[in-house]
Amino acid sequence: MENKKQIIEIADIFRDKKHDFLTENTLCAVQQKAMEDIIACRTSELGGHTLSCNHCGHKVQSYNSCRNRNCPKCQYIKRMQWVPSAKKFFVPVKVLSTVFRGILCRLLQESVFRKEIKLPDDTPDFQTIKAKCYAKKWVVYAEKPFASPDNLVRYLGNYTHRVAISNHRMVGYKDDKVTFSYRDNKAGGARKTMTLETMEFIRRFMQHVLPCGFSKIRYFGFMAICKRKTKLNLCYSLLPTPTYFSRLTGLLAMEVLQIISGKDPIICAKCKKGKLMVSPACNVLHMEPG
């Protein structure tokens, strides 16, 4: 059987030092669950199934994911799905300019009513002034993203769908020390390595575990989840430009992998001809690693 994995994983460190760390440190329930889920992720503890090639009979053992949002293995696909889907929230600058004009006039009106802004005696009532303001063509300056809207969304995606440190940054684990790579922005983005005591590495990781109920992204107004089906669709229908919809929306993880990698994950890696199919007889809850 084949079950490829990275040589060094955060789960291996947690599994090796969990008892020692918990002896010296106290974790809250969310941190405790995150550690246990990361250790169990894609192991026999969460169950799994065997994929068999329908051409050559080659077998690949596959285990279930923990789906914990603090797990370094379970966030990549979610990030790849969110980044293109977030582009549907892009609104043309002209639309934002109109919204800005309305908000500014409303704030000015509220300030006048609260007598925070005093108009000259010979000035007509504010409604007349407001009508004149709306009649004029406003010039609203909107700062462009440093690179492009697409790059901005990708940049946000790196923070909204990632954990403290990913497995691909792990360099070494030896003599009770953990070595990992990082990018030093002070040195022009040069890639460097850092070595920490294992207990300190785990402690720092646990500090990044999000509390229960914490929301990374909050949507408001017509983008609020409860109004998307009505308000957001109405906005789309009123826009002069076509609306962008991600081709990854609603797809399965395997389908997303195929699109972003250009390779079909269910094609047998051995014979390159057959497809990997779930073997019903081997679809068990607990399996020993092969």
CSV table of C-alpha atoms in Angstrom, one decimal, residues 9-290:
chain,number,residue,atom,x,y,z
A,9,GLU,CA,4.8,17.0,10.6
A,10,ILE,CA,3.5,19.0,13.5
A,11,ALA,CA,1.3,16.0,14.4
A,12,ASP,CA,4.4,13.9,15.0
A,13,ILE,CA,5.8,16.4,17.5
A,14,PHE,CA,2.5,16.7,19.3
A,15,ARG,CA,2.1,12.9,19.4
A,16,ASP,CA,5.7,12.5,20.8
A,17,LYS,CA,5.5,15.2,23.4
A,18,LYS,CA,1.8,15.5,24.3
A,19,HIS,CA,2.2,13.8,27.7
A,20,ASP,CA,5.3,15.8,28.7
A,21,PHE,CA,3.7,19.1,27.6
A,22,LEU,CA,0.4,18.5,29.5
A,23,THR,CA,2.4,17.6,32.6
A,24,GLU,CA,4.0,21.0,32.7
A,25,ASN,CA,1.3,23.1,31.0
A,26,THR,CA,-2.5,23.6,31.3
A,27,LEU,CA,-4.6,23.9,28.1
A,28,CYS,CA,-8.1,25.1,27.8
A,29,ALA,CA,-10.7,22.8,26.2
A,30,VAL,CA,-10.4,24.3,22.7
A,31,GLN,CA,-6.6,23.9,22.8
A,32,GLN,CA,-6.8,20.4,24.1
A,33,LYS,CA,-9.2,19.4,21.3
A,34,ALA,CA,-7.0,21.1,18.7
A,35,MET,CA,-4.0,19.1,19.8
A,36,GLU,CA,-6.0,15.8,19.9
A,37,ASP,CA,-7.5,16.5,16.5
A,38,ILE,CA,-4.2,17.4,14.9
A,39,ILE,CA,-2.7,14.2,16.3
A,40,ALA,CA,-5.6,12.1,15.0
A,41,CYS,CA,-6.0,13.8,11.6
A,42,ARG,CA,-5.6,11.3,8.7
A,43,THR,CA,-4.8,8.4,11.0
A,44,SER,CA,-6.6,5.2,11.8
A,45,GLU,CA,-8.1,6.8,14.9
A,46,LEU,CA,-10.6,8.7,12.7
A,47,GLY,CA,-11.2,5.8,10.4
A,48,GLY,CA,-10.6,5.5,6.8
A,49,HIS,CA,-10.9,3.5,3.6
A,50,THR,CA,-8.9,1.8,1.0
A,51,LEU,CA,-8.8,2.9,-2.6
A,52,SER,CA,-8.1,0.2,-5.3
A,53,CYS,CA,-7.1,0.8,-8.9
A,54,ASN,CA,-9.7,-0.7,-11.2
A,55,HIS,CA,-7.0,-1.5,-13.7
A,56,CYS,CA,-3.9,-2.9,-11.9
A,57,GLY,CA,-5.3,-3.5,-8.4
A,58,HIS,CA,-2.9,-1.1,-6.7
A,59,LYS,CA,-4.2,-0.1,-3.3
A,60,VAL,CA,-3.9,3.2,-1.5
A,61,GLN,CA,-4.8,3.6,2.1
A,62,SER,CA,-6.7,6.9,2.9
A,63,TYR,CA,-7.6,8.2,6.4
A,64,ASN,CA,-10.3,10.8,7.3
A,65,SER,CA,-9.4,14.4,8.1
A,66,CYS,CA,-10.2,16.0,11.5
A,67,ARG,CA,-11.5,19.2,9.8
A,68,ASN,CA,-10.4,21.3,12.8
A,69,ARG,CA,-9.7,24.8,11.7
A,70,ASN,CA,-6.5,24.9,13.7
A,71,CYS,CA,-5.1,21.8,11.8
A,72,PRO,CA,-2.4,22.6,9.3
A,73,LYS,CA,-3.6,19.7,7.0
A,74,CYS,CA,-7.2,20.8,6.8
A,75,GLN,CA,-7.0,24.5,5.7
A,76,TYR,CA,-5.4,24.4,2.3
A,77,ILE,CA,-8.4,23.3,0.3
A,78,LYS,CA,-10.7,25.7,2.2
A,79,ARG,CA,-8.3,28.6,1.4
A,80,MET,CA,-8.1,27.6,-2.3
A,81,GLN,CA,-11.9,27.6,-2.4
A,82,TRP,CA,-12.3,30.9,-0.5
A,83,VAL,CA,-9.8,33.0,-2.5
A,84,PRO,CA,-11.6,32.8,-5.9
A,85,SER,CA,-15.1,32.9,-4.3
A,86,ALA,CA,-14.3,36.1,-2.4
A,87,LYS,CA,-14.0,37.9,-5.8
A,88,LYS,CA,-17.8,37.9,-6.0
A,89,PHE,CA,-17.8,40.6,-3.4
A,90,PHE,CA,-15.9,43.1,-5.6
A,91,VAL,CA,-18.0,46.1,-6.2
A,92,PRO,CA,-17.4,48.7,-9.0
A,93,VAL,CA,-15.8,52.0,-7.9
A,94,LYS,CA,-18.8,54.0,-9.3
A,95,VAL,CA,-21.2,52.0,-7.1
A,96,LEU,CA,-19.0,52.6,-4.0
A,97,SER,CA,-18.8,56.3,-4.9
A,98,THR,CA,-22.6,56.6,-4.8
A,99,VAL,CA,-22.7,54.7,-1.5
A,100,PHE,CA,-20.0,57.0,-0.1
A,101,ARG,CA,-22.0,60.1,-1.1
A,102,GLY,CA,-25.1,58.8,0.6
A,103,ILE,CA,-23.3,57.9,3.8
A,104,LEU,CA,-21.5,61.3,3.9
A,105,CYS,CA,-24.8,63.3,3.4
A,106,ARG,CA,-26.5,61.2,6.1
A,107,LEU,CA,-23.7,61.9,8.6
A,108,LEU,CA,-23.8,65.6,7.8
A,109,GLN,CA,-27.6,65.7,8.3
A,110,GLU,CA,-27.3,64.0,11.6
A,111,SER,CA,-24.6,66.4,12.7
A,112,VAL,CA,-26.7,69.4,11.7
A,113,PHE,CA,-29.8,68.1,13.6
A,114,ARG,CA,-27.6,67.5,16.7
A,115,LYS,CA,-26.3,71.0,16.2
A,116,GLU,CA,-22.7,69.8,16.0
A,117,ILE,CA,-22.5,71.7,12.7
A,118,LYS,CA,-23.9,75.2,12.6
A,119,LEU,CA,-25.1,76.6,9.3
A,120,PRO,CA,-25.0,80.3,8.5
A,121,ASP,CA,-28.2,82.2,9.1
A,122,ASP,CA,-28.7,83.0,5.4
A,123,THR,CA,-28.3,79.3,4.5
A,124,PRO,CA,-31.5,77.5,3.3
A,125,ASP,CA,-32.6,74.5,5.2
A,126,PHE,CA,-30.4,71.4,5.0
A,127,GLN,CA,-32.8,69.5,2.8
A,128,THR,CA,-32.3,72.1,0.1
A,129,ILE,CA,-28.5,71.9,0.5
A,130,LYS,CA,-28.7,68.1,0.4
A,131,ALA,CA,-30.7,68.2,-2.8
A,132,LYS,CA,-28.1,70.4,-4.4
A,133,CYS,CA,-25.3,68.0,-3.2
A,134,TYR,CA,-27.1,65.1,-4.8
A,135,ALA,CA,-27.6,67.0,-8.0
A,136,LYS,CA,-23.8,67.5,-8.5
A,137,LYS,CA,-21.5,64.9,-9.9
A,138,TRP,CA,-19.2,63.8,-7.1
A,139,VAL,CA,-15.6,62.8,-7.6
A,140,VAL,CA,-14.7,60.2,-5.0
A,141,TYR,CA,-11.1,58.9,-5.0
A,142,ALA,CA,-10.7,55.2,-4.2
A,143,GLU,CA,-7.2,54.0,-3.6
A,144,LYS,CA,-6.2,51.1,-5.8
A,145,PRO,CA,-4.7,48.0,-4.2
A,146,PHE,CA,-0.9,47.9,-4.3
A,147,ALA,CA,-0.9,45.1,-6.8
A,148,SER,CA,-4.3,44.1,-7.9
A,149,PRO,CA,-7.7,43.0,-6.4
A,150,ASP,CA,-6.8,39.4,-7.1
A,151,ASN,CA,-3.5,39.7,-5.2
A,152,LEU,CA,-5.3,41.4,-2.3
A,153,VAL,CA,-7.7,38.6,-2.0
A,154,ARG,CA,-4.9,36.0,-2.1
A,155,TYR,CA,-3.0,38.0,0.6
A,156,LEU,CA,-6.1,38.0,2.8
A,157,GLY,CA,-6.7,34.3,2.1
A,158,ASN,CA,-3.2,33.5,3.5
A,159,TYR,CA,-4.3,34.9,6.9
A,160,THR,CA,-8.0,33.9,7.0
A,161,HIS,CA,-7.4,30.3,6.2
A,162,ARG,CA,-4.1,29.3,7.8
A,163,VAL,CA,-2.8,28.2,11.1
A,164,ALA,CA,0.2,29.1,13.3
A,165,ILE,CA,2.6,27.2,11.0
A,166,SER,CA,2.2,24.8,8.2
A,167,ASN,CA,3.9,21.4,7.8
A,168,HIS,CA,5.9,22.4,4.7
A,169,ARG,CA,7.8,24.9,6.9
A,170,MET,CA,9.1,22.1,9.2
A,171,VAL,CA,12.8,21.5,8.6
A,172,GLY,CA,13.9,19.2,11.5
A,173,TYR,CA,13.0,17.6,14.7
A,174,LYS,CA,16.0,16.2,16.7
A,175,ASP,CA,17.4,16.2,20.2
A,176,ASP,CA,14.2,17.7,21.7
A,177,LYS,CA,14.5,20.7,19.3
A,178,VAL,CA,12.3,21.8,16.4
A,179,THR,CA,13.7,23.7,13.4
A,180,PHE,CA,11.4,25.5,11.0
A,181,SER,CA,11.8,28.0,8.2
A,182,TYR,CA,10.4,31.5,8.1
A,183,ARG,CA,10.6,34.6,5.9
A,184,ASP,CA,12.5,37.5,7.4
A,185,ASN,CA,10.9,40.7,6.1
A,186,LYS,CA,13.7,42.9,7.6
A,187,ALA,CA,16.1,41.1,5.3
A,188,GLY,CA,14.1,41.6,2.2
A,189,GLY,CA,12.0,38.5,2.6
A,190,ALA,CA,15.0,36.1,2.8
A,191,ARG,CA,14.1,32.6,3.9
A,192,LYS,CA,15.8,31.7,7.2
A,193,THR,CA,15.5,28.9,9.8
A,194,MET,CA,14.8,29.1,13.6
A,195,THR,CA,15.3,26.4,16.2
A,196,LEU,CA,13.2,26.2,19.4
A,197,GLU,CA,13.0,23.8,22.3
A,198,THR,CA,10.1,21.4,21.6
A,199,MET,CA,8.1,22.6,24.6
A,200,GLU,CA,8.4,26.2,23.5
A,201,PHE,CA,7.4,25.3,20.0
A,202,ILE,CA,4.2,23.6,21.2
A,203,ARG,CA,3.5,26.5,23.6
A,204,ARG,CA,3.7,29.1,20.8
A,205,PHE,CA,1.5,27.0,18.5
A,206,MET,CA,-1.1,26.7,21.2
A,207,GLN,CA,-1.2,30.5,21.6
A,208,HIS,CA,-2.5,30.7,18.0
A,209,VAL,CA,-5.4,28.3,18.6
A,210,LEU,CA,-8.6,30.3,18.1
A,211,PRO,CA,-11.1,30.4,20.9
A,212,CYS,CA,-14.5,28.7,20.4
A,213,GLY,CA,-17.0,30.8,18.5
A,214,PHE,CA,-14.3,33.2,17.2
A,215,SER,CA,-15.1,34.4,13.7
A,216,LYS,CA,-12.2,35.3,11.4
A,217,ILE,CA,-14.4,36.9,8.8
A,218,ARG,CA,-17.6,38.9,9.4
A,219,TYR,CA,-19.9,40.0,6.6
A,220,PHE,CA,-22.2,43.0,7.0
A,221,GLY,CA,-25.0,44.8,5.1
A,222,PHE,CA,-26.0,43.2,1.8
A,223,MET,CA,-23.1,40.8,2.2
A,224,ALA,CA,-24.4,39.4,5.5
A,225,ILE,CA,-25.1,35.7,5.3
A,226,CYS,CA,-28.8,36.2,6.1
A,227,LYS,CA,-29.2,38.6,3.2
A,228,ARG,CA,-27.0,37.2,0.5
A,229,LYS,CA,-29.7,35.3,-1.3
A,230,THR,CA,-31.9,38.4,-1.6
A,231,LYS,CA,-29.9,41.6,-1.2
A,232,LEU,CA,-26.7,40.4,-2.9
A,233,ASN,CA,-28.5,38.9,-5.8
A,234,LEU,CA,-30.5,42.1,-6.2
A,235,CYS,CA,-27.2,44.0,-6.3
A,236,TYR,CA,-25.8,41.7,-9.0
A,237,SER,CA,-28.9,42.3,-11.1
A,238,LEU,CA,-28.5,46.1,-10.9
A,239,LEU,CA,-24.8,46.1,-11.8
A,240,PRO,CA,-23.9,46.9,-15.4
A,241,THR,CA,-21.0,44.5,-15.5
A,242,PRO,CA,-21.2,40.7,-15.3
A,243,THR,CA,-20.8,39.1,-11.9
A,244,TYR,CA,-17.9,36.8,-11.2
A,245,PHE,CA,-18.6,33.4,-9.7
A,246,SER,CA,-15.9,31.0,-8.7
A,247,ARG,CA,-15.7,27.7,-10.6
A,248,LEU,CA,-14.6,26.1,-7.3
A,249,THR,CA,-17.8,26.9,-5.4
A,250,GLY,CA,-19.7,23.8,-4.4
A,251,LEU,CA,-17.0,21.4,-5.6
A,252,LEU,CA,-15.7,18.4,-3.7
A,253,ALA,CA,-12.1,18.4,-2.3
A,254,MET,CA,-11.0,16.0,-5.0
A,255,GLU,CA,-12.5,18.2,-7.7
A,256,VAL,CA,-10.7,21.3,-6.3
A,257,LEU,CA,-7.4,19.5,-6.2
A,258,GLN,CA,-7.8,18.5,-9.8
A,259,ILE,CA,-8.4,22.0,-10.9
A,260,ILE,CA,-5.6,23.7,-9.0
A,261,SER,CA,-3.0,21.0,-9.6
A,262,GLY,CA,-4.0,20.1,-13.2
A,263,LYS,CA,-3.8,16.4,-12.2
A,264,ASP,CA,-6.6,14.0,-11.5
A,265,PRO,CA,-6.1,12.7,-7.9
A,266,ILE,CA,-8.1,9.5,-8.6
A,267,ILE,CA,-5.8,8.4,-11.4
A,268,CYS,CA,-3.6,5.5,-10.3
A,269,ALA,CA,-0.1,6.7,-9.7
A,270,LYS,CA,1.3,3.3,-10.5
A,271,CYS,CA,-0.2,2.3,-13.8
A,272,LYS,CA,-1.3,5.8,-14.9
A,273,LYS,CA,-4.4,4.2,-16.5
A,274,GLY,CA,-6.9,3.0,-14.0
A,275,LYS,CA,-8.9,5.0,-11.5
A,276,LEU,CA,-8.9,4.7,-7.7
A,277,MET,CA,-12.2,3.4,-6.4
A,278,VAL,CA,-13.3,2.8,-2.9
A,279,SER,CA,-13.1,-0.8,-1.9
A,280,PRO,CA,-16.4,-1.6,0.0
A,281,ALA,CA,-14.8,-4.6,1.8
A,282,CYS,CA,-12.0,-2.4,3.2
A,283,ASN,CA,-14.1,0.6,4.1
A,284,VAL,CA,-13.7,0.1,7.8
A,285,LEU,CA,-13.7,2.5,10.8
A,286,HIS,CA,-10.3,1.7,12.1
A,287,MET,CA,-7.3,0.5,10.2
A,288,GLU,CA,-3.7,0.1,11.1
A,289,PRO,CA,-1.2,2.2,9.2
A,290,GLY,CA,0.4,0.3,6.4
